[in-house]
Tab-separated table of C-alpha atoms in Angstrom:
chain	number	residue	atom	x	y	z
A	1	MET	CA	58.743	-26.056	-39.534
A	2	LYS	CA	56.424	-26.681	-36.517
A	3	CYS	CA	57.798	-28.143	-33.220
A	4	PRO	CA	55.328	-30.572	-31.260
A	5	GLY	CA	55.375	-28.253	-28.210
A	6	ASP	CA	54.444	-25.338	-30.029
A	7	GLU	CA	51.300	-27.279	-31.252
A	8	ARG	CA	50.561	-28.190	-27.547
A	9	SER	CA	51.049	-24.621	-26.426
A	10	ARG	CA	48.700	-23.312	-28.867
A	11	GLU	CA	46.097	-26.064	-28.206
A	12	SER	CA	46.416	-25.970	-24.528
A	13	PRO	CA	48.016	-23.162	-22.501
A	14	ALA	CA	50.159	-23.819	-19.552
A	15	PRO	CA	48.619	-24.185	-16.111
A	16	ALA	CA	49.687	-20.760	-14.984
A	17	GLU	CA	47.965	-19.148	-18.194
A	18	ALA	CA	45.054	-21.038	-17.606
A	19	GLN	CA	44.692	-20.000	-14.182
A	20	MET	CA	45.061	-16.511	-15.195
A	21	GLN	CA	42.367	-16.640	-17.947
A	22	ALA	CA	40.012	-18.556	-15.657
A	23	GLY	CA	40.431	-15.836	-13.068
A	24	ALA	CA	39.799	-13.101	-15.515
A	25	GLU	CA	36.694	-14.904	-16.721
A	26	ASN	CA	35.551	-15.328	-13.236
A	27	GLY	CA	36.456	-11.665	-12.410
A	28	GLY	CA	34.289	-10.352	-15.403
A	29	ARG	CA	31.373	-12.437	-14.465
A	30	VAL	CA	31.601	-11.223	-10.658
A	31	SER	CA	31.840	-7.864	-11.962
A	32	ARG	CA	28.833	-8.242	-14.435
A	33	CYS	CA	26.905	-9.760	-11.775
A	34	CYS	CA	27.663	-6.991	-9.385
A	35	TRP	CA	26.903	-3.990	-12.164
A	36	LYS	CA	23.567	-5.961	-12.694
A	37	CYS	CA	22.834	-5.833	-8.770
A	38	SER	CA	23.599	-2.248	-8.454
A	39	VAL	CA	21.551	-1.318	-11.414
A	40	THR	CA	18.551	-3.240	-9.775
A	41	GLN	CA	19.013	-1.920	-6.503
A	42	LEU	CA	19.287	1.738	-8.163
A	43	LYS	CA	16.083	1.008	-10.051
A	44	LYS	CA	14.323	0.184	-6.966
A	45	ILE	CA	15.474	3.136	-4.770
A	46	PHE	CA	14.370	5.268	-7.758
A	47	TRP	CA	10.979	3.744	-7.941
A	48	GLY	CA	10.901	3.718	-4.179
A	49	VAL	CA	11.806	7.499	-3.887
A	50	ALA	CA	8.693	7.969	-6.500
A	51	VAL	CA	6.401	5.748	-4.705
A	52	VAL	CA	7.294	7.579	-1.290
A	53	LEU	CA	6.628	10.922	-2.740
A	54	GLY	CA	3.033	9.559	-4.297
A	55	VAL	CA	2.122	8.001	-0.904
A	56	CYS	CA	2.691	11.278	1.078
A	57	SER	CA	1.203	13.372	-1.463
A	58	SER	CA	-2.013	11.515	-1.927
A	59	TRP	CA	-2.333	10.686	1.925
A	60	SER	CA	-1.941	14.298	2.979
A	61	GLY	CA	-3.699	15.439	-0.025
A	62	SER	CA	-6.563	13.379	0.513
A	63	THR	CA	-6.744	14.576	4.539
A	64	GLN	CA	-6.195	18.238	3.424
A	65	LEU	CA	-8.929	18.019	0.646
A	66	ALA	CA	-11.473	16.256	3.415
A	67	LYS	CA	-10.821	19.210	5.465
A	68	LEU	CA	-11.944	21.527	2.930
A	69	THR	CA	-14.612	19.308	1.790
A	70	PHE	CA	-16.392	19.602	5.260
A	71	LYS	CA	-16.601	23.325	5.200
A	72	LYS	CA	-19.155	23.232	2.310
A	73	PHE	CA	-20.251	19.409	2.846
A	74	ASP	CA	-20.575	18.183	6.281
A	75	ALA	CA	-21.233	14.620	5.816
A	76	PRO	CA	-18.241	12.296	6.823
A	77	PHE	CA	-20.126	8.841	6.252
A	78	THR	CA	-21.566	10.112	2.847
A	79	LEU	CA	-18.027	10.707	1.783
A	80	THR	CA	-16.642	7.467	3.335
A	81	TRP	CA	-19.524	5.609	1.240
A	82	PHE	CA	-18.748	7.589	-1.906
A	83	ALA	CA	-14.959	7.114	-1.827
A	84	THR	CA	-15.295	3.320	-0.927
A	85	ASN	CA	-17.324	2.712	-4.292
A	86	TRP	CA	-14.134	3.707	-6.320
A	87	ASN	CA	-12.727	0.849	-4.765
A	88	PHE	CA	-14.397	-1.278	-7.550
A	89	LEU	CA	-11.431	0.116	-9.997
A	90	PHE	CA	-8.984	-2.006	-8.208
A	91	PHE	CA	-9.513	-5.399	-10.484
A	92	PRO	CA	-9.994	-3.598	-13.731
A	93	LEU	CA	-6.792	-1.686	-13.432
A	94	TYR	CA	-5.038	-4.736	-12.462
A	95	TYR	CA	-6.279	-6.419	-15.187
A	96	LEU	CA	-4.937	-3.886	-17.791
A	97	GLY	CA	-1.962	-4.179	-15.859
A	98	HIS	CA	-1.887	-7.865	-16.377
A	99	VAL	CA	-2.547	-7.402	-20.155
A	100	PHE	CA	0.172	-4.999	-20.790
A	101	LYS	CA	2.872	-6.627	-18.415
A	102	SER	CA	2.302	-10.586	-18.895
A	103	ALA	CA	3.451	-12.729	-21.429
A	104	GLU	CA	0.406	-15.284	-21.255
A	105	LYS	CA	-2.753	-13.040	-21.942
A	106	GLN	CA	-6.072	-14.043	-20.221
A	107	SER	CA	-9.726	-13.200	-20.854
A	108	PRO	CA	-11.085	-11.123	-17.969
A	109	LYS	CA	-13.078	-14.137	-16.824
A	110	GLN	CA	-10.317	-16.697	-16.891
A	111	ARG	CA	-8.408	-13.969	-14.665
A	112	TYR	CA	-11.196	-13.711	-12.188
A	113	ARG	CA	-11.814	-17.420	-11.771
A	114	GLU	CA	-8.185	-17.960	-11.083
A	115	CYS	CA	-8.113	-14.794	-8.507
A	116	CYS	CA	-11.296	-16.321	-6.860
A	117	ARG	CA	-9.478	-19.569	-5.726
A	118	PHE	CA	-7.904	-17.081	-3.068
A	119	PHE	CA	-11.427	-17.471	-1.263
A	120	GLY	CA	-11.476	-21.123	-1.264
A	121	ASP	CA	-11.715	-24.381	-3.631
A	122	ASN	CA	-15.375	-23.220	-4.416
A	123	GLY	CA	-14.591	-19.350	-5.323
A	124	LEU	CA	-16.448	-16.696	-4.458
A	125	THR	CA	-19.541	-17.964	-2.964
A	126	LEU	CA	-22.328	-16.299	-0.964
A	127	LYS	CA	-21.452	-17.949	2.086
A	128	VAL	CA	-17.778	-16.706	1.518
A	129	PHE	CA	-18.946	-13.326	0.749
A	130	PHE	CA	-20.504	-13.037	4.015
A	131	THR	CA	-18.125	-14.753	6.172
A	132	LYS	CA	-14.885	-13.476	4.636
A	133	ALA	CA	-15.669	-10.296	2.797
A	134	ALA	CA	-18.593	-8.689	4.656
A	135	PRO	CA	-16.497	-8.465	8.099
A	136	PHE	CA	-13.535	-6.484	6.412
A	137	GLY	CA	-16.298	-4.188	4.289
A	138	VAL	CA	-17.451	-3.287	7.885
A	139	LEU	CA	-13.783	-2.483	9.012
A	140	TRP	CA	-13.066	-0.723	5.995
A	141	THR	CA	-15.916	1.587	6.539
A	142	LEU	CA	-15.442	2.242	10.214
A	143	THR	CA	-11.660	3.074	9.717
A	144	ASN	CA	-12.439	5.755	6.988
A	145	TYR	CA	-15.421	7.181	8.650
A	146	LEU	CA	-13.789	7.434	12.055
A	147	TYR	CA	-10.662	8.998	10.374
A	148	LEU	CA	-12.807	11.544	8.226
A	149	HIS	CA	-14.930	12.321	11.628
A	150	ALA	CA	-11.733	13.088	13.583
A	151	ILE	CA	-10.785	15.641	10.886
A	152	LYS	CA	-13.915	17.801	11.609
A	153	LYS	CA	-12.759	17.673	15.572
A	154	ILE	CA	-9.002	18.117	15.460
A	155	ASN	CA	-6.334	19.629	13.237
A	156	THR	CA	-4.985	17.203	10.038
A	157	THR	CA	-1.590	17.118	11.922
A	158	ASP	CA	-2.797	15.559	14.945
A	159	VAL	CA	-5.076	13.104	12.963
A	160	SER	CA	-2.246	12.119	10.677
A	161	VAL	CA	0.312	11.452	13.401
A	162	LEU	CA	-1.923	9.599	15.546
A	163	PHE	CA	-3.063	7.347	12.697
A	164	CYS	CA	0.535	6.349	12.783
A	165	CYS	CA	-0.005	4.471	15.696
A	166	ASN	CA	-2.034	1.494	13.688
A	167	LYS	CA	1.556	0.275	13.191
A	168	ALA	CA	2.349	-0.319	16.988
A	169	PHE	CA	-1.552	-1.512	17.339
A	170	VAL	CA	-0.700	-4.285	14.348
A	171	PHE	CA	2.620	-5.620	16.517
A	172	LEU	CA	0.409	-5.795	19.557
A	173	LEU	CA	-2.586	-7.677	17.649
A	174	SER	CA	-0.116	-9.859	15.932
A	175	TRP	CA	1.764	-10.755	19.174
A	176	ILE	CA	-1.345	-11.458	20.837
A	177	VAL	CA	-3.566	-13.348	18.032
A	178	LEU	CA	-0.938	-14.551	15.828
A	179	ARG	CA	1.418	-15.387	18.084
A	180	ASP	CA	4.386	-13.447	16.235
A	181	ARG	CA	7.917	-13.077	17.525
A	182	PHE	CA	8.454	-11.238	20.626
A	183	MET	CA	10.630	-8.098	19.919
A	184	GLY	CA	11.864	-5.986	22.507
A	185	VAL	CA	12.207	-2.679	20.393
A	186	ARG	CA	8.792	-3.011	18.907
A	187	ILE	CA	7.307	-3.155	22.634
A	188	VAL	CA	9.253	0.302	23.079
A	189	ALA	CA	7.753	1.643	20.005
A	190	ALA	CA	4.522	0.513	20.959
A	191	ILE	CA	4.968	2.293	24.298
A	192	PHE	CA	6.241	5.466	22.315
A	193	ALA	CA	2.703	5.402	20.695
A	194	ILE	CA	0.786	5.278	23.801
A	195	ALA	CA	2.901	7.945	25.510
A	196	GLY	CA	2.564	10.396	22.220
A	197	ILE	CA	-1.318	9.605	22.146
A	198	VAL	CA	-1.687	10.851	25.893
A	199	MET	CA	0.891	13.852	25.377
A	200	MET	CA	-1.298	14.768	22.232
A	201	THR	CA	-4.417	14.841	24.601
A	202	TYR	CA	-2.392	16.877	27.041
A	203	ALA	CA	-1.442	19.186	24.312
A	204	ASP	CA	-4.865	20.840	24.185
A	205	GLY	CA	-5.582	20.887	27.842
A	206	PHE	CA	-7.746	17.904	27.744
A	207	HIS	CA	-10.874	19.894	26.070
A	208	SER	CA	-13.719	17.687	25.186
A	209	HIS	CA	-13.649	18.591	21.393
A	210	SER	CA	-9.949	17.457	21.119
A	211	VAL	CA	-10.406	14.370	23.298
A	212	ILE	CA	-13.182	12.924	21.079
A	213	GLY	CA	-11.281	14.087	18.211
A	214	ILE	CA	-8.110	11.942	19.585
A	215	ALA	CA	-10.398	9.195	20.266
A	216	LEU	CA	-12.027	8.895	16.875
A	217	VAL	CA	-8.774	8.625	15.078
A	218	VAL	CA	-7.254	6.138	17.670
A	219	GLY	CA	-10.330	4.111	16.987
A	220	SER	CA	-9.724	4.474	13.169
A	221	ALA	CA	-6.367	3.162	13.908
A	222	SER	CA	-7.513	0.279	15.941
A	223	MET	CA	-9.904	-0.748	13.193
A	224	SER	CA	-7.193	-0.658	10.576
A	225	ALA	CA	-4.822	-2.610	12.799
A	226	LEU	CA	-7.784	-5.066	13.299
A	227	TYR	CA	-8.440	-5.399	9.521
A	228	LYS	CA	-4.808	-6.142	8.824
A	229	VAL	CA	-4.521	-8.760	11.757
A	230	LEU	CA	-7.684	-10.586	10.790
A	231	PHE	CA	-7.037	-10.398	7.182
A	232	LYS	CA	-3.598	-12.273	7.742
A	233	LEU	CA	-5.273	-14.657	10.243
A	234	LEU	CA	-8.309	-15.686	8.254
A	235	LEU	CA	-7.012	-15.359	4.589
A	236	GLY	CA	-3.351	-15.272	4.927
A	237	SER	CA	-1.094	-13.531	2.051
A	238	ALA	CA	-2.585	-12.387	-1.234
A	239	LYS	CA	-1.198	-12.029	-4.520
A	240	PHE	CA	-1.679	-8.815	-6.740
A	241	GLY	CA	-4.695	-10.065	-8.507
A	242	GLU	CA	-6.240	-11.839	-5.568
A	243	ALA	CA	-5.815	-8.445	-3.410
A	244	ALA	CA	-7.195	-6.203	-6.275
A	245	LEU	CA	-10.165	-8.511	-6.585
A	246	PHE	CA	-10.947	-8.527	-2.986
A	247	LEU	CA	-10.784	-4.731	-2.821
A	248	SER	CA	-13.278	-4.474	-5.441
A	249	VAL	CA	-15.212	-7.159	-3.802
A	250	LEU	CA	-15.277	-4.451	-0.687
A	251	ALA	CA	-16.914	-2.050	-2.989
A	252	VAL	CA	-19.769	-4.192	-4.196
A	253	PHE	CA	-20.384	-5.069	-0.359
A	254	ASN	CA	-20.348	-0.930	-0.087
A	255	VAL	CA	-23.064	-0.606	-2.731
A	256	LEU	CA	-25.327	-3.434	-1.769
A	257	PHE	CA	-25.369	-3.056	2.020
A	258	VAL	CA	-23.947	0.410	3.421
A	259	THR	CA	-26.016	2.469	0.700
A	260	CYS	CA	-28.985	2.471	3.121
A	261	ILE	CA	-27.061	4.111	5.921
A	262	PRO	CA	-26.340	7.596	3.974
A	263	VAL	CA	-29.934	7.620	2.875
A	264	ILE	CA	-31.171	7.231	6.502
A	265	LEU	CA	-28.793	9.883	7.586
A	266	TYR	CA	-29.933	12.046	4.918
A	267	PHE	CA	-33.706	11.670	5.825
A	268	THR	CA	-32.930	12.025	9.658
A	269	LYS	CA	-31.035	15.272	8.797
A	270	VAL	CA	-27.849	14.122	10.397
A	271	GLU	CA	-25.937	14.571	7.362
A	272	TYR	CA	-28.199	16.616	5.393
A	273	TRP	CA	-27.771	19.123	2.505
A	274	SER	CA	-30.566	21.217	1.023
A	275	SER	CA	-29.717	20.597	-2.539
A	276	PHE	CA	-27.733	18.394	-4.552
A	277	ASP	CA	-26.308	21.458	-6.543
A	278	ILE	CA	-24.388	22.521	-3.409
A	279	ILE	CA	-22.560	19.389	-3.460
A	280	PRO	CA	-18.698	19.989	-4.247
A	281	TRP	CA	-18.669	16.895	-6.769
A	282	GLY	CA	-14.958	18.166	-7.697
A	283	ASN	CA	-13.867	17.782	-4.076
A	284	LEU	CA	-15.326	14.624	-3.467
A	285	CYS	CA	-14.030	12.940	-6.711
A	286	GLY	CA	-10.659	14.690	-6.210
A	287	PHE	CA	-10.629	12.972	-2.561
A	288	SER	CA	-11.777	9.562	-3.932
A	289	ILE	CA	-9.040	9.629	-6.757
A	290	LEU	CA	-6.394	10.656	-4.077
A	291	LEU	CA	-7.647	7.614	-1.719
A	292	LEU	CA	-7.712	5.378	-4.464
A	293	THR	CA	-4.077	6.276	-5.486
A	294	PHE	CA	-2.891	5.823	-1.892
A	295	ASN	CA	-4.402	2.758	-1.662
A	296	ILE	CA	-2.851	1.336	-5.038
A	297	LEU	CA	0.349	2.487	-4.113
A	298	LEU	CA	0.404	0.834	-0.628
A	299	ASN	CA	-0.839	-2.385	-1.826
A	300	PHE	CA	1.158	-2.850	-5.062
A	301	GLY	CA	4.027	-0.682	-4.489
A	302	ILE	CA	5.911	-3.682	-3.097
A	303	ALA	CA	6.142	-4.810	-6.763
A	304	ILE	CA	8.554	-2.027	-7.856
A	305	THR	CA	10.104	-1.183	-4.239
A	306	TYR	CA	10.885	-2.030	-0.792
A	307	PRO	CA	8.059	-2.046	1.768
A	308	THR	CA	9.765	0.139	4.123
A	309	LEU	CA	10.251	2.985	1.529
A	310	ILE	CA	6.224	2.808	1.163
A	311	SER	CA	5.732	2.842	4.973
A	312	LEU	CA	7.931	6.100	5.067
A	313	GLY	CA	5.634	7.909	2.803
A	314	ILE	CA	2.934	7.801	5.346
A	315	VAL	CA	5.074	9.056	8.337
A	316	LEU	CA	6.272	12.034	5.861
A	317	SER	CA	2.916	13.153	5.263
A	318	VAL	CA	3.125	14.294	9.122
A	319	PRO	CA	5.357	17.375	8.259
A	320	VAL	CA	3.660	18.246	5.251
A	321	ASN	CA	0.147	18.146	7.132
A	322	ALA	CA	1.843	20.317	9.734
A	323	VAL	CA	3.292	22.984	7.159
A	324	VAL	CA	-0.199	23.297	5.654
A	325	ASP	CA	-1.948	23.603	8.968
A	326	HIS	CA	0.593	26.365	9.963
A	327	TYR	CA	-0.515	28.659	7.220
A	328	THR	CA	-4.121	27.854	7.009
A	329	SER	CA	-5.239	27.067	10.567
A	330	GLU	CA	-4.745	28.607	14.067
A	331	ILE	CA	-2.696	25.323	15.185
A	332	VAL	CA	-0.320	25.916	18.179
A	333	PHE	CA	2.895	24.035	18.188
A	334	ASN	CA	3.903	24.012	21.944
A	335	SER	CA	6.382	21.884	23.080
A	336	VAL	CA	4.152	19.266	24.298
A	337	ARG	CA	2.528	18.853	20.909
A	338	VAL	CA	6.078	18.430	18.999
A	339	ILE	CA	7.517	16.321	21.592
A	340	ALA	CA	4.208	13.957	21.084
A	341	ILE	CA	4.727	14.051	17.246
A	342	ILE	CA	8.301	13.295	17.546
A	343	ILE	CA	7.865	10.233	19.956
A	344	ILE	CA	4.907	8.752	17.681
A	345	GLY	CA	7.094	9.311	14.672
A	346	LEU	CA	10.187	7.541	16.202
A	347	GLY	CA	7.965	4.468	17.545
A	348	PHE	CA	6.769	4.317	13.872
A	349	LEU	CA	10.347	4.217	12.580
A	350	LEU	CA	11.456	1.405	15.070
A	351	LEU	CA	8.517	-0.618	13.774
A	352	LEU	CA	10.004	-0.437	10.178
A	353	LEU	CA	12.897	-2.524	11.657
A	354	PRO	CA	13.302	-5.770	10.218
A	355	GLU	CA	12.916	-8.893	12.449
A	356	GLU	CA	16.657	-9.799	12.082
A	357	TRP	CA	17.934	-6.588	12.576
A	358	ASP	CA	19.697	-7.222	15.779
A	359	VAL	CA	21.550	-10.124	14.038
A	360	TRP	CA	22.436	-7.959	11.324
A	361	VAL	CA	24.013	-5.096	14.130
A	362	ILE	CA	25.842	-7.870	15.740
A	363	LYS	CA	27.546	-9.000	12.217
A	364	LEU	CA	28.333	-5.498	11.459
A	365	LEU	CA	30.183	-4.863	15.043
A	366	THR	CA	31.927	-8.234	14.421
A	367	ARG	CA	33.261	-7.510	11.198
A	368	LEU	CA	34.275	-3.843	12.481
A	369	LYS	CA	36.247	-5.673	15.146
A	370	VAL	CA	37.830	-8.101	13.011
A	371	ARG	CA	39.073	-5.397	10.756
A	372	LYS	CA	40.519	-3.212	13.800
A	373	LYS	CA	42.398	-6.510	14.804
A	374	GLU	CA	43.967	-6.862	11.231
A	375	GLU	CA	45.012	-3.271	10.811
A	376	ILE	CA	46.947	-3.342	14.160
A	377	PRO	CA	49.460	-6.029	13.390
A	378	GLU	CA	50.217	-4.704	9.911
A	379	GLY	CA	50.723	-1.159	11.248
A	380	ASN	CA	53.145	-2.751	13.723
A	381	GLY	CA	54.855	-4.694	11.065
A	382	ASP	CA	55.841	-1.807	8.981
A	383	ILE	CA	57.117	0.232	12.225
A	384	ALA	CA	59.274	-2.740	13.023
A	385	SER	CA	60.625	-3.727	9.684
A	386	GLY	CA	61.661	0.082	8.893
A	387	LEU	CA	63.450	1.368	5.575
A	388	PRO	CA	64.479	-2.073	4.200
A	389	ASN	CA	60.952	-3.275	4.223
A	390	LYS	CA	59.693	0.067	2.218
A	391	SER	CA	62.648	-0.697	-0.355
A	392	ARG	CA	61.424	-4.144	-0.868
A	393	ARG	CA	57.989	-2.781	-1.489
A	394	THR	CA	59.125	-0.132	-3.807
A	395	ARG	CA	61.462	-2.441	-5.991
A	396	PRO	CA	58.669	-4.236	-7.933
A	397	SER	CA	56.745	-1.024	-8.684
A	398	MET	CA	59.877	0.653	-10.387
A	399	SER	CA	60.331	-2.602	-12.432
A	400	SER	CA	56.935	-2.294	-13.577
A	401	PHE	CA	57.448	1.412	-14.708
A	402	ALA	CA	60.508	0.284	-16.482
A	403	HIS	CA	58.378	-2.296	-18.608
């Protein structure tokens, strides 16, 4: 025989039991969410480490391979032109990724038309090509040519560390042109970069050869900064497909309008080689592949990891180049050069700080202060209460063991 109370207890649990069940369910949901978040963050960190290693190895590898190539093939502009042509692969590679990744498949023509909206309502017209793509093609060529020409003049360690100053130049130009938020720490980073450039020039005693090389790589860093700021000013932000199409368009500009320059340099014997058989095609293709890999990771790595980790790969290429130079060249790491490298590296790292870093630091310090204030009264209460308080705390634990 069933009591009505028994039926009620089965149909609807008591308030205390309901609260416990609800708390357990909520706790389970929170733990599952935390687990998912932690797994996602671990994946991002894992991919971040892989991307950092990829960026570091491709950037330092391309720099070292360019230095090696110039011993057999002294033609930095021709090498720049040849490597830039490989940018044409950006959009085909992106489309392959789209086919494998996206649920809604589009034909290459449909995807191209959709990405062309980045250039305006009319797409990629002749006017847009000359006004919005051609200037960036010129800046791209100048950035790479000045960087490669600097490698001929000075060692790769100095070139790679001085190129890190482009981050400081981007901040200064963004502050002036784009009216970005003023940040004192970034001004300090820019001062570090300028001080590092001066010290790097002083490290070799202001010889004309080293001064020219430093001027070339600083010019390369400036062109890179101008490219980034103008892109943000004229075109804004781009999605992955739009960025891939834009970089492929730069390759088209390079083939159509820059091809004449290596030809002129060849016939004027500025960049001359006696026979095409002596061209180290393996070095040229290897350099182009490494540079293409570097640009792919730099532009599309943010899809799988944090942008800060990608930037770390660039600054980590400096010690890699330093180790290679130590064993392959006659570089002298005197105190001035080492201090200059550290100062520029420190400035680069300061520029990686997010805009809200000061707010985060204040919140962290506030939390630490609150915790300290909470811990002090608890400690005083334990001392004042003495042994009876301890006995009260231990009784529940003893009863629980009894159960």
